[in-house]
CSV table of C-alpha atoms in Angstrom, one decimal:
chain,number,residue,atom,x,y,z
A,1,MET,CA,7.4,12.2,-21.9
A,2,LEU,CA,10.4,10.5,-21.1
A,3,SER,CA,10.3,6.7,-21.9
A,4,GLU,CA,9.2,4.7,-19.1
A,5,TRP,CA,13.4,3.3,-19.2
A,6,VAL,CA,14.9,6.2,-18.3
A,7,GLY,CA,12.8,5.9,-15.1
A,8,VAL,CA,14.0,2.5,-14.4
A,9,LEU,CA,17.6,3.4,-15.5
A,10,LEU,CA,17.3,5.9,-12.8
A,11,PHE,CA,16.3,4.1,-10.2
A,12,LEU,CA,19.5,1.3,-11.5
A,13,VAL,CA,22.2,4.2,-10.9
A,14,GLY,CA,19.8,5.4,-7.8
A,15,GLY,CA,20.7,1.9,-6.2
A,16,LEU,CA,23.7,1.3,-7.5
A,17,ALA,CA,24.6,4.6,-5.3
A,18,VAL,CA,23.3,3.4,-2.5
A,19,GLY,CA,25.5,0.6,-2.5
A,20,ALA,CA,28.8,3.0,-3.6
A,21,GLY,CA,28.2,5.8,-1.2
A,22,GLY,CA,28.7,2.9,2.0
A,23,ILE,CA,31.2,1.3,0.6
A,24,LEU,CA,33.3,4.3,-0.7
A,25,THR,CA,32.4,6.7,2.6
A,26,ALA,CA,33.5,3.3,4.4
A,27,PHE,CA,37.3,2.8,1.8
A,28,LEU,CA,37.9,6.5,3.1
A,29,ILE,CA,37.4,7.0,7.0
A,30,ALA,CA,38.2,3.0,8.3
A,31,PRO,CA,41.1,1.9,9.1
A,32,ARG,CA,43.4,0.0,7.5
A,33,ARG,CA,46.2,-2.1,9.3
A,34,ARG,CA,47.5,-5.3,7.4
A,35,GLN,CA,48.9,-7.5,10.0
A,36,GLY,CA,48.9,-10.9,11.5
A,37,SER,CA,46.2,-13.3,10.4
A,38,LYS,CA,43.1,-11.6,9.5
A,39,TYR,CA,43.5,-11.8,5.8
A,40,GLU,CA,42.9,-16.1,6.0
A,41,PRO,CA,39.5,-17.6,5.4
A,42,TYR,CA,37.4,-17.4,8.9
A,43,GLU,CA,37.3,-20.9,9.7
A,44,CYS,CA,36.5,-21.0,13.6
A,45,GLY,CA,40.3,-20.7,14.2
A,46,MET,CA,41.3,-23.3,12.1
A,47,GLU,CA,43.9,-23.2,8.9
A,48,THR,CA,41.9,-23.7,5.6
A,49,ILE,CA,42.4,-27.8,3.8
A,50,GLY,CA,42.6,-27.6,0.7
A,51,PRO,CA,40.8,-25.8,-2.4
A,52,THR,CA,37.7,-24.1,-1.7
A,53,TRP,CA,36.5,-23.9,-5.4
A,54,VAL,CA,35.8,-27.4,-6.1
A,55,GLN,CA,33.0,-29.2,-7.9
A,56,PHE,CA,30.4,-29.7,-6.0
A,57,LYS,CA,27.2,-31.6,-5.3
A,58,THR,CA,25.2,-32.4,-8.2
A,59,SER,CA,21.5,-32.3,-6.9
A,60,TYR,CA,22.1,-28.4,-7.1
A,61,PHE,CA,22.8,-28.6,-11.0
A,62,LEU,CA,19.7,-30.7,-11.1
A,63,TYR,CA,17.3,-28.3,-9.4
A,64,ALA,CA,18.8,-25.4,-12.0
A,65,LEU,CA,18.0,-27.6,-15.1
A,66,LEU,CA,14.1,-28.0,-13.9
A,67,PHE,CA,14.1,-24.3,-13.0
A,68,VAL,CA,15.5,-23.3,-16.5
A,69,ILE,CA,13.2,-25.5,-17.9
A,70,PHE,CA,10.2,-24.2,-16.0
A,71,ASP,CA,10.8,-20.9,-15.7
A,72,VAL,CA,10.8,-20.8,-19.1
A,73,GLU,CA,7.2,-21.9,-19.7
A,74,THR,CA,6.0,-20.7,-17.1
A,75,ILE,CA,7.1,-16.7,-19.1
A,76,TYR,CA,4.7,-18.6,-21.9
A,77,LEU,CA,2.0,-18.4,-19.8
A,78,TYR,CA,2.5,-14.8,-18.6
A,79,PRO,CA,1.6,-13.7,-22.0
A,80,TRP,CA,-1.8,-16.3,-22.2
A,81,ALA,CA,-2.9,-15.4,-18.5
A,82,VAL,CA,-3.7,-11.6,-19.5
A,83,LYS,CA,-5.9,-12.5,-22.0
A,84,PHE,CA,-7.2,-15.4,-21.2
A,85,GLN,CA,-11.1,-13.9,-20.5
A,86,SER,CA,-11.0,-12.4,-24.3
A,87,LEU,CA,-9.5,-16.0,-25.5
A,88,GLY,CA,-12.2,-18.3,-25.2
A,89,LEU,CA,-12.9,-21.7,-25.0
A,90,PHE,CA,-9.9,-21.8,-27.5
A,91,ALA,CA,-7.5,-20.5,-24.6
A,92,PHE,CA,-9.1,-22.5,-22.7
A,93,ILE,CA,-8.2,-25.6,-24.0
A,94,GLU,CA,-5.0,-24.5,-24.4
A,95,MET,CA,-4.9,-24.0,-20.9
A,96,ILE,CA,-5.6,-27.6,-19.9
A,97,ILE,CA,-3.1,-28.6,-22.6
A,98,PHE,CA,-0.1,-26.3,-21.8
A,99,ILE,CA,-0.1,-27.4,-18.1
A,100,PHE,CA,-1.0,-30.7,-18.9
A,101,ILE,CA,2.7,-30.6,-20.7
A,102,LEU,CA,4.0,-29.1,-17.2
A,103,VAL,CA,2.5,-31.5,-15.1
A,104,VAL,CA,4.1,-34.2,-16.9
A,105,GLY,CA,7.3,-32.6,-17.3
A,106,LEU,CA,7.4,-32.1,-13.1
A,107,TRP,CA,5.8,-36.0,-12.6
A,108,TYR,CA,8.9,-37.6,-15.1
A,109,ALA,CA,11.2,-35.1,-12.6
A,110,TRP,CA,10.1,-37.0,-9.8
A,111,LYS,CA,9.5,-40.2,-10.8
A,112,GLU,CA,13.5,-40.1,-12.4
A,113,GLY,CA,14.4,-38.5,-8.8
A,114,ALA,CA,15.4,-35.9,-9.9
A,115,LEU,CA,13.4,-34.1,-6.7
A,116,GLU,CA,15.0,-36.4,-4.7
A,117,TRP,CA,18.1,-34.9,-2.2
A,118,LYS,CA,20.7,-37.3,-2.0
B,1,MET,CA,-6.6,14.3,5.1
B,2,GLY,CA,-3.2,14.7,3.4
B,3,GLU,CA,-4.4,12.6,0.1
B,4,ASN,CA,-2.9,14.3,-2.6
B,5,LEU,CA,-0.1,15.3,-0.5
B,6,PHE,CA,2.3,13.7,-2.3
B,7,THR,CA,0.4,14.0,-5.4
B,8,GLY,CA,0.1,17.4,-5.1
B,9,ILE,CA,3.9,17.8,-4.7
B,10,ALA,CA,4.7,16.0,-7.8
B,11,ALA,CA,3.1,18.2,-10.0
B,12,TRP,CA,3.7,21.5,-8.1
B,13,MET,CA,7.1,20.7,-8.7
B,14,ARG,CA,6.9,20.2,-12.3
B,15,THR,CA,4.6,23.9,-12.8
B,16,ALA,CA,7.0,25.5,-11.7
B,17,LEU,CA,9.7,24.2,-13.4
B,18,LEU,CA,7.6,24.7,-16.4
B,19,ASP,CA,6.9,27.9,-15.4
B,20,ILE,CA,10.6,29.5,-14.8
B,21,GLY,CA,10.7,28.1,-18.5
B,22,THR,CA,13.0,24.3,-17.9
B,23,PRO,CA,12.0,22.0,-21.1
B,24,PRO,CA,9.8,19.5,-20.6
B,25,LEU,CA,12.0,16.9,-21.2
B,26,LEU,CA,14.8,18.2,-18.7
B,27,SER,CA,11.4,19.1,-16.0
B,28,GLU,CA,10.0,15.8,-16.2
B,29,PHE,CA,13.7,14.3,-15.5
B,30,ILE,CA,13.8,16.5,-12.5
B,31,VAL,CA,10.5,15.7,-11.0
B,32,LEU,CA,12.4,11.7,-11.6
B,33,LEU,CA,15.0,12.5,-9.9
B,34,VAL,CA,13.1,14.0,-6.8
B,35,LYS,CA,11.2,10.8,-6.8
B,36,LEU,CA,14.0,8.8,-7.0
B,37,LEU,CA,16.0,10.1,-4.1
B,38,ALA,CA,12.3,10.4,-1.5
B,39,VAL,CA,12.1,6.5,-2.9
B,40,ILE,CA,16.4,5.9,-1.7
B,41,ILE,CA,15.5,8.2,1.8
B,42,PHE,CA,12.1,6.4,2.6
B,43,VAL,CA,13.8,3.2,2.1
B,44,SER,CA,17.0,3.6,3.9
B,45,LEU,CA,14.4,5.5,6.9
B,46,ASN,CA,12.6,2.0,6.7
B,47,VAL,CA,15.2,-0.4,6.7
B,48,LEU,CA,16.7,1.0,9.6
B,49,TRP,CA,13.6,0.7,11.9
B,50,LEU,CA,12.7,-2.6,10.8
B,51,VAL,CA,16.3,-3.7,11.5
B,52,TYR,CA,15.6,-2.1,15.1
B,53,MET,CA,11.9,-3.7,15.1
B,54,GLU,CA,12.7,-7.0,14.1
B,55,ARG,CA,15.4,-6.9,17.1
B,56,LYS,CA,12.4,-5.5,19.4
B,57,VAL,CA,9.3,-8.0,17.8
B,58,CYS,CA,12.4,-11.1,19.1
B,59,ALA,CA,12.4,-9.6,22.2
B,60,TYR,CA,8.7,-9.2,23.1
B,61,ILE,CA,8.7,-12.3,22.1
B,62,GLN,CA,11.5,-13.9,23.8
B,63,CYS,CA,10.2,-12.0,27.0
B,64,ARG,CA,13.2,-9.7,26.8
B,65,ILE,CA,13.0,-6.0,26.3
B,66,GLY,CA,15.9,-5.5,23.6
B,67,PRO,CA,17.3,-2.7,22.4
B,68,ASN,CA,16.6,0.2,25.0
B,69,ARG,CA,19.6,2.3,25.5
B,70,VAL,CA,20.5,4.6,22.7
B,71,GLY,CA,17.4,7.3,22.0
B,72,PRO,CA,14.9,7.0,23.1
B,73,LYS,CA,13.4,3.5,23.8
B,74,GLY,CA,16.2,2.9,21.9
B,75,LEU,CA,15.2,3.9,18.5
B,76,LEU,CA,18.7,4.9,17.0
B,77,GLN,CA,20.2,1.7,18.1
B,78,THR,CA,20.5,0.5,14.5
B,79,VAL,CA,21.7,4.3,13.6
B,80,ALA,CA,24.2,3.4,15.9
B,81,ASP,CA,25.1,0.5,14.4
B,82,VAL,CA,26.0,1.3,11.0
B,83,LEU,CA,27.9,4.5,11.7
B,84,LYS,CA,30.3,1.9,13.6
B,85,LEU,CA,30.1,-0.2,10.5
B,86,LEU,CA,31.1,2.4,9.4
B,87,GLY,CA,34.6,3.3,10.8
B,88,LYS,CA,35.3,-0.4,10.4
B,89,GLU,CA,37.7,-2.0,7.7
B,90,ILE,CA,36.5,-4.0,5.4
B,91,ILE,CA,38.8,-7.0,5.5
B,92,VAL,CA,39.6,-8.6,1.5
B,93,PRO,CA,40.8,-11.7,2.0
B,94,ARG,CA,44.1,-13.0,0.5
B,95,ARG,CA,42.6,-15.5,-2.0
B,96,VAL,CA,39.4,-14.0,-2.3
B,97,ASP,CA,38.5,-12.4,-6.9
B,98,LYS,CA,38.4,-9.3,-5.8
B,99,ILE,CA,36.1,-8.2,-8.3
B,100,VAL,CA,33.2,-10.0,-7.5
B,101,TYR,CA,34.1,-10.0,-4.4
B,102,LEU,CA,33.9,-6.0,-4.1
B,103,ALA,CA,31.4,-6.0,-6.2
B,104,ALA,CA,28.2,-7.8,-4.8
B,105,PRO,CA,27.6,-6.0,-1.9
B,106,LEU,CA,28.2,-2.6,-4.5
B,107,LEU,CA,25.1,-4.3,-6.6
B,108,VAL,CA,23.7,-5.9,-3.9
B,109,PHE,CA,20.7,-2.5,-3.8
B,110,VAL,CA,20.1,-2.7,-7.0
B,111,PRO,CA,17.2,-5.1,-7.2
B,112,PRO,CA,15.2,-3.9,-4.5
B,113,MET,CA,16.0,-0.2,-5.8
B,114,MET,CA,14.7,-1.3,-9.0
B,115,ALA,CA,11.6,-3.1,-7.8
B,116,PHE,CA,10.6,-0.6,-6.0
B,117,ALA,CA,11.0,2.6,-9.0
B,118,VAL,CA,7.5,0.8,-10.2
B,119,ILE,CA,5.7,0.7,-6.4
B,120,PRO,CA,2.4,2.6,-6.2
B,121,TRP,CA,3.5,3.6,-2.8
B,122,GLY,CA,-0.4,5.7,-3.3
B,123,ASN,CA,-3.2,6.5,-5.8
B,124,GLY,CA,-0.9,7.6,-8.5
B,125,MET,CA,2.1,7.5,-6.8
B,126,ALA,CA,4.0,5.2,-8.7
B,127,PRO,CA,8.0,6.4,-9.7
B,128,VAL,CA,7.1,5.3,-13.3
B,129,GLU,CA,4.3,3.9,-14.5
B,130,MET,CA,4.9,0.5,-16.7
B,131,ASN,CA,2.5,-1.3,-18.4
B,132,ILE,CA,4.0,-4.7,-17.4
B,133,GLY,CA,5.1,-4.1,-13.8
B,134,ILE,CA,4.1,-7.7,-13.1
B,135,PHE,CA,6.7,-9.5,-14.8
B,136,TYR,CA,9.3,-6.3,-14.6
B,137,VAL,CA,9.7,-6.6,-11.0
B,138,LEU,CA,8.7,-10.5,-10.6
B,139,ALA,CA,12.4,-10.6,-13.2
B,140,VAL,CA,14.2,-7.9,-11.4
B,141,ALA,CA,14.0,-9.5,-7.9
B,142,SER,CA,15.3,-12.6,-9.1
B,143,LEU,CA,18.1,-11.1,-10.2
B,144,SER,CA,19.6,-10.4,-5.7
B,145,THR,CA,19.9,-14.8,-6.2
B,146,LEU,CA,22.8,-13.9,-9.1
B,147,ILE,CA,24.8,-11.1,-6.8
B,148,PHE,CA,24.2,-13.4,-3.5
B,149,TRP,CA,26.2,-16.5,-5.5
B,150,MET,CA,29.1,-13.3,-6.3
B,151,GLY,CA,29.5,-13.3,-2.7
B,152,GLY,CA,29.3,-17.3,-2.2
B,153,TRP,CA,31.9,-17.8,-4.6
B,154,SER,CA,34.1,-15.4,-4.7
B,155,SER,CA,35.0,-15.5,-0.5
B,156,TYR,CA,36.9,-18.4,-1.2
B,157,ASN,CA,35.4,-19.7,1.7
B,158,LYS,CA,34.0,-23.1,2.1
B,159,TYR,CA,31.7,-22.4,4.4
B,160,SER,CA,30.2,-19.5,1.5
B,161,LEU,CA,30.7,-21.9,-1.0
B,162,VAL,CA,27.6,-24.0,0.6
B,163,GLY,CA,25.7,-20.7,1.5
B,164,GLY,CA,25.9,-19.7,-2.2
B,165,MET,CA,25.1,-23.1,-3.8
B,166,ARG,CA,22.1,-22.9,-1.2
B,167,VAL,CA,20.9,-19.5,-2.2
B,168,VAL,CA,20.6,-20.9,-5.4
B,169,ALA,CA,19.5,-23.6,-5.3
B,170,GLN,CA,16.4,-22.4,-2.7
B,171,MET,CA,15.5,-18.7,-4.4
B,172,VAL,CA,15.6,-20.8,-7.8
B,173,SER,CA,13.1,-23.8,-6.6
B,174,TYR,CA,11.4,-21.2,-4.3
B,175,GLU,CA,10.6,-18.7,-7.5
B,176,LEU,CA,8.0,-21.3,-9.4
B,177,PRO,CA,6.1,-21.1,-7.4
B,178,LEU,CA,6.3,-17.5,-6.4
B,179,VAL,CA,5.5,-16.7,-10.1
B,180,LEU,CA,3.3,-19.1,-10.9
B,181,ALA,CA,0.9,-17.9,-7.6
B,182,LEU,CA,0.8,-14.5,-9.2
B,183,LEU,CA,-0.2,-16.1,-12.7
B,184,GLY,CA,-3.9,-16.6,-11.3
B,185,VAL,CA,-4.3,-13.1,-10.3
B,186,VAL,CA,-3.2,-12.2,-13.7
B,187,MET,CA,-5.3,-14.3,-14.7
B,188,LEU,CA,-8.3,-12.5,-12.7
B,189,ALA,CA,-7.3,-9.1,-13.9
B,190,GLY,CA,-6.4,-9.7,-16.7
B,191,THR,CA,-3.6,-7.0,-16.8
B,192,LEU,CA,0.4,-7.0,-16.0
B,193,ASN,CA,-0.2,-2.7,-15.1
B,194,ILE,CA,0.6,-2.6,-11.5
B,195,ASN,CA,-2.7,-0.1,-11.4
B,196,ASP,CA,-5.1,-2.0,-13.5
B,197,ILE,CA,-4.4,-4.9,-11.1
B,198,VAL,CA,-5.1,-2.9,-8.0
B,199,ASN,CA,-7.9,-0.7,-9.8
B,200,ALA,CA,-10.0,-4.2,-10.4
B,201,GLN,CA,-9.5,-5.1,-6.4
B,202,ARG,CA,-12.7,-2.2,-5.9
B,203,GLN,CA,-14.8,-5.0,-5.1
B,204,VAL,CA,-12.8,-7.4,-3.2
B,205,TRP,CA,-9.8,-8.2,-2.6
B,206,PHE,CA,-7.9,-11.0,-4.6
B,207,VAL,CA,-7.3,-12.6,-1.2
B,208,PHE,CA,-10.5,-13.4,-1.0
B,209,ALA,CA,-10.5,-15.0,-4.4
B,210,GLN,CA,-7.5,-17.1,-4.3
B,211,PRO,CA,-6.8,-17.8,-0.9
B,212,LEU,CA,-4.5,-20.6,-2.1
B,213,ALA,CA,-1.7,-18.4,-4.4
B,214,PHE,CA,-2.0,-16.1,-1.3
B,215,LEU,CA,-0.4,-18.8,1.3
B,216,ILE,CA,2.0,-20.2,-1.7
B,217,TYR,CA,2.7,-16.1,-2.7
B,218,LEU,CA,3.4,-16.2,1.2
B,219,THR,CA,5.8,-19.3,1.5
B,220,ALA,CA,7.8,-18.8,-1.4
B,221,GLY,CA,8.3,-15.1,-0.7
B,222,ILE,CA,9.5,-15.8,3.2
B,223,SER,CA,12.2,-18.2,1.2
B,224,GLU,CA,13.4,-15.4,-1.2
B,225,VAL,CA,14.1,-13.2,1.5
B,226,ASN,CA,16.2,-16.3,3.2
B,227,ARG,CA,13.9,-15.7,6.7
B,228,VAL,CA,13.5,-18.8,9.2
B,229,PRO,CA,11.9,-21.4,8.7
B,230,PHE,CA,14.0,-21.2,5.1
B,231,ASP,CA,17.1,-19.7,6.1
B,232,LEU,CA,19.4,-22.5,5.7
B,233,VAL,CA,21.1,-19.8,3.4
B,234,GLU,CA,22.4,-17.6,6.4
B,235,GLY,CA,22.3,-20.8,8.8
B,236,GLU,CA,23.7,-19.0,11.5
B,237,SER,CA,24.6,-21.8,14.0
B,238,GLU,CA,25.8,-24.0,10.9
B,239,ILE,CA,27.6,-22.0,8.0
B,240,ILE,CA,28.5,-19.2,9.7
B,241,ALA,CA,25.6,-16.4,7.7
B,242,GLY,CA,26.7,-18.2,4.2
B,243,PRO,CA,27.9,-16.0,1.5
B,244,TYR,CA,28.2,-13.1,3.7
B,245,THR,CA,30.8,-14.7,5.8
B,246,GLU,CA,34.1,-12.9,4.8
B,247,TYR,CA,32.3,-9.8,5.1
B,248,SER,CA,32.8,-7.6,7.4
B,249,GLY,CA,32.1,-3.8,8.1
B,250,MET,CA,29.9,-1.4,5.1
B,251,ALA,CA,30.1,-4.4,2.8
B,252,TYR,CA,28.2,-7.0,5.4
B,253,ALA,CA,26.3,-3.8,6.5
B,254,MET,CA,24.8,-3.2,2.8
B,255,TYR,CA,24.4,-6.9,2.5
B,256,MET,CA,22.2,-7.1,6.1
B,257,LEU,CA,20.4,-3.7,5.0
B,258,ALA,CA,20.1,-4.9,1.4
B,259,GLU,CA,17.8,-7.9,3.4
B,260,TYR,CA,15.8,-6.4,4.6
B,261,ALA,CA,14.7,-3.6,1.5
B,262,ASN,CA,13.9,-7.3,0.1
B,263,MET,CA,11.6,-8.3,2.6
B,264,MET,CA,9.5,-4.7,1.7
B,265,VAL,CA,9.6,-5.7,-2.1
B,266,VAL,CA,8.3,-9.4,-1.1
B,267,ALA,CA,5.6,-7.8,1.4
B,268,CYS,CA,4.7,-5.0,-1.1
B,269,MET,CA,3.8,-7.3,-4.0
B,270,ALA,CA,1.5,-9.4,-2.2
B,271,THR,CA,-0.2,-6.1,-0.7
B,272,ILE,CA,-0.4,-4.8,-4.1
B,273,MET,CA,-1.8,-8.4,-5.6
B,274,PHE,CA,-4.4,-9.8,-3.2
B,275,LEU,CA,-4.6,-7.1,-0.4
B,276,GLY,CA,-6.3,-4.3,-2.4
B,277,GLY,CA,-2.4,-2.6,-2.4
B,278,TRP,CA,-3.4,1.5,-2.1
B,279,LEU,CA,-7.1,1.1,-1.2
B,280,ALA,CA,-9.0,1.6,1.4
B,281,PRO,CA,-10.8,-1.6,2.9
B,282,PHE,CA,-14.6,-0.8,4.2
B,283,GLY,CA,-14.4,2.4,2.2
B,284,TRP,CA,-12.6,3.8,5.4
B,285,THR,CA,-10.9,6.7,3.2
B,286,PHE,CA,-10.1,9.4,6.2
B,287,LEU,CA,-6.9,7.8,5.9
B,288,PRO,CA,-5.4,8.4,2.9
B,289,SER,CA,-4.2,6.0,0.3
B,290,TRP,CA,-0.2,5.3,0.7
B,291,PHE,CA,-0.9,5.2,5.0
B,292,TRP,CA,-3.3,2.3,3.6
B,293,PHE,CA,-0.2,1.1,1.7
B,294,PHE,CA,1.9,1.9,4.6
B,295,ILE,CA,-0.1,-0.1,7.0
B,296,LYS,CA,-0.4,-3.0,5.0
B,297,VAL,CA,3.1,-3.9,4.2
B,298,TYR,CA,3.8,-3.1,7.7
B,299,ALA,CA,1.3,-5.8,8.9
B,300,LEU,CA,2.4,-8.3,6.0
B,301,ILE,CA,6.1,-7.6,7.8
B,302,PHE,CA,4.9,-8.0,11.4
B,303,LEU,CA,4.1,-11.6,10.2
B,304,PHE,CA,7.6,-12.5,8.8
B,305,MET,CA,8.9,-11.5,11.9
B,306,TRP,CA,6.6,-13.2,14.2
B,307,ILE,CA,6.6,-16.2,11.9
B,308,ARG,CA,10.2,-15.9,12.0
B,309,TRP,CA,10.9,-16.1,15.9
B,310,THR,CA,8.0,-18.5,16.3
B,311,TYR,CA,9.4,-21.4,14.0
B,312,PRO,CA,12.5,-23.5,13.5
B,313,ARG,CA,15.0,-23.5,10.8
B,314,ILE,CA,13.7,-26.4,7.9
B,315,ARG,CA,15.9,-29.3,6.3
B,316,VAL,CA,17.2,-28.9,3.3
B,317,ASP,CA,15.9,-32.1,1.9
B,318,GLN,CA,12.7,-30.5,3.9
B,319,LEU,CA,13.0,-27.7,2.0
B,320,MET,CA,13.3,-29.1,-1.6
B,321,GLY,CA,10.8,-31.5,-1.4
B,322,PHE,CA,8.4,-28.8,0.0
B,323,GLY,CA,9.2,-26.7,-2.9
B,324,TRP,CA,9.0,-28.7,-5.9
B,325,LYS,CA,6.9,-31.8,-4.1
B,326,VAL,CA,4.3,-29.6,-2.6
B,327,LEU,CA,4.2,-26.0,-3.6
B,328,VAL,CA,5.0,-26.4,-7.2
B,329,PRO,CA,1.9,-28.9,-8.0
B,330,LEU,CA,-0.2,-26.7,-6.5
B,331,SER,CA,0.5,-23.8,-8.0
B,332,LEU,CA,-0.5,-25.3,-10.8
B,333,ALA,CA,-3.6,-26.6,-9.6
B,334,ASN,CA,-4.5,-23.6,-9.2
B,335,ILE,CA,-4.1,-22.3,-12.3
B,336,PHE,CA,-6.0,-24.6,-13.3
B,337,VAL,CA,-8.6,-24.3,-11.2
B,338,THR,CA,-9.1,-20.6,-11.5
B,339,GLY,CA,-8.9,-20.8,-15.2
B,340,VAL,CA,-11.8,-24.0,-14.9
B,341,GLY,CA,-13.8,-21.5,-12.6
B,342,MET,CA,-13.5,-18.5,-15.0
B,343,TYR,CA,-14.6,-20.2,-17.9
B,344,VAL,CA,-17.6,-22.1,-15.7
B,345,TYR,CA,-18.4,-18.9,-14.3
B,346,ARG,CA,-18.3,-17.3,-17.2
B,347,ALA,CA,-20.4,-19.7,-19.1
B,348,ILE,CA,-23.3,-19.9,-16.9
B,349,GLY,CA,-23.6,-16.4,-16.7
B,350,TRP,CA,-24.3,-15.2,-13.5
C-alpha cells in the first residue's frame, strides 16, 4: 500500500505539469520580437516615475501580524475540535477559556486601532 | 445506474495490472497516475466550461446573448481564446525579477490541484484517502496567496504592487473566518477525514446544523477567490487586474484558469462540509453519487456568478472592517454557541 503522501506529491507534480505545459508550449510556438517600448512597465502610456519596490503602507503589515497570531491559535483549536465530543466537561471549560483569550486579543487589537484602515 | 462506474474502472485496472504480473506497489502507482490524469482532464474541461458559463450567465443577467459565434451556441469560445493566447508572446518586461516572475504562473495551478487530490468526487472516489483531509485542503489552498504575491511583487509595476499587497491583506484577513467557520463542522463531525464528515451528514446536512458557519464560509470563500464584491485585488477599473497587469499570453491565461480552479475548490469544500458531499438528498439515489456532487458544486458556482454580476465592488476599508469586525467575531461566537449547544444537548441527553 502506497503512502498517501506519494499521492499528494504526484498531484503536486501534476499541478506543476499543467502550468509548465502551457507556458513551455507558448514559449515554443509564440513569436518573440524585441521592438519598441513593449518591455517597459505598463502604465497607461506614461513612463513610470521613481522606483516601484519601495516601502509600502504599514496597515498591510499590521493585518499580517494579526493574522499570524490568530492563525496559530486557530491551528490549536483544530485538534481540540476533533476530540471535543469525547473529552466532556474538561474540554468544554477549556474551550471557554481559549475563546475568551482569542476574544480578548481581538478586543485589544480593536481598541488599539489595528483594525482601522487609515 | 452508473454508481460504480469510476470506482469499478479503478478496481478493474488494479486487478488487470496485478494479473499481468505487475508488482502491487507499481500497479498502485499506475492507478494513482491514471487518477491524476483523470482529475487533470476533468478540471481542465470544467475550467474551460466555467469561463464560458461565466460569460453566458453575465450576458443573460445583463440582457445580452453572450458568446454565440464559435461552435454551437458559442461553446468553443474559451477553447478558441486559449488557443489564441497560446500563440501570443509571453512578454518579460525589462526590470522584472525574471525567475519569480516566470515561476508564479508555473506554480499557480499547484494549490488547486493539490486540493483536488483529496476531494471525494463521488462515493469512494477521492483520488487520495487522507485522515486529515480538511486540514490539508485548508493548508494547501492558502498557498495561493503566496503565488499571487510573487506575481505582484516581481512584476515591477505599481499596479501589480498594490494588487499584490491587497491580495495578501485580503486573503489573510478572510482566511481566519474561513478556517473558524469550518471548525464548527469539525466539532459536530468529530473528525478531519473528509469521507467521515460526508457520512456524518446522512441524517441532516450540516448547512441546517451550522447555517451561520455556512454563510460565513461562503462570504469568506468568495473573498478568497477574489470575486466581486471582494475583487479589489483585481479591480479592472482601478488597478488594471492587479498582480496580472504585466502578464501576457499563456502566463496570463494560467492565472485566469487557476482562478476558476480555485473557485471550484471553494465550491467543492462548501459542498463537502455543508451540503452533504456526494449524498443524495431525500434518498433520491436514482442519480449516481458523483452526479449529485457535480450538481451541488455547480449550484454553488452558479450562486457565485450570480453574486458577481449583481453586486458592486466594496471599498478597501469596508472590506477589512467587515472581515475583522464582523466575520471573525461572528465565527468565534459560532464556535462558542456550537460548543455550548453540543454540551447542553448531551447533558440533557435527548
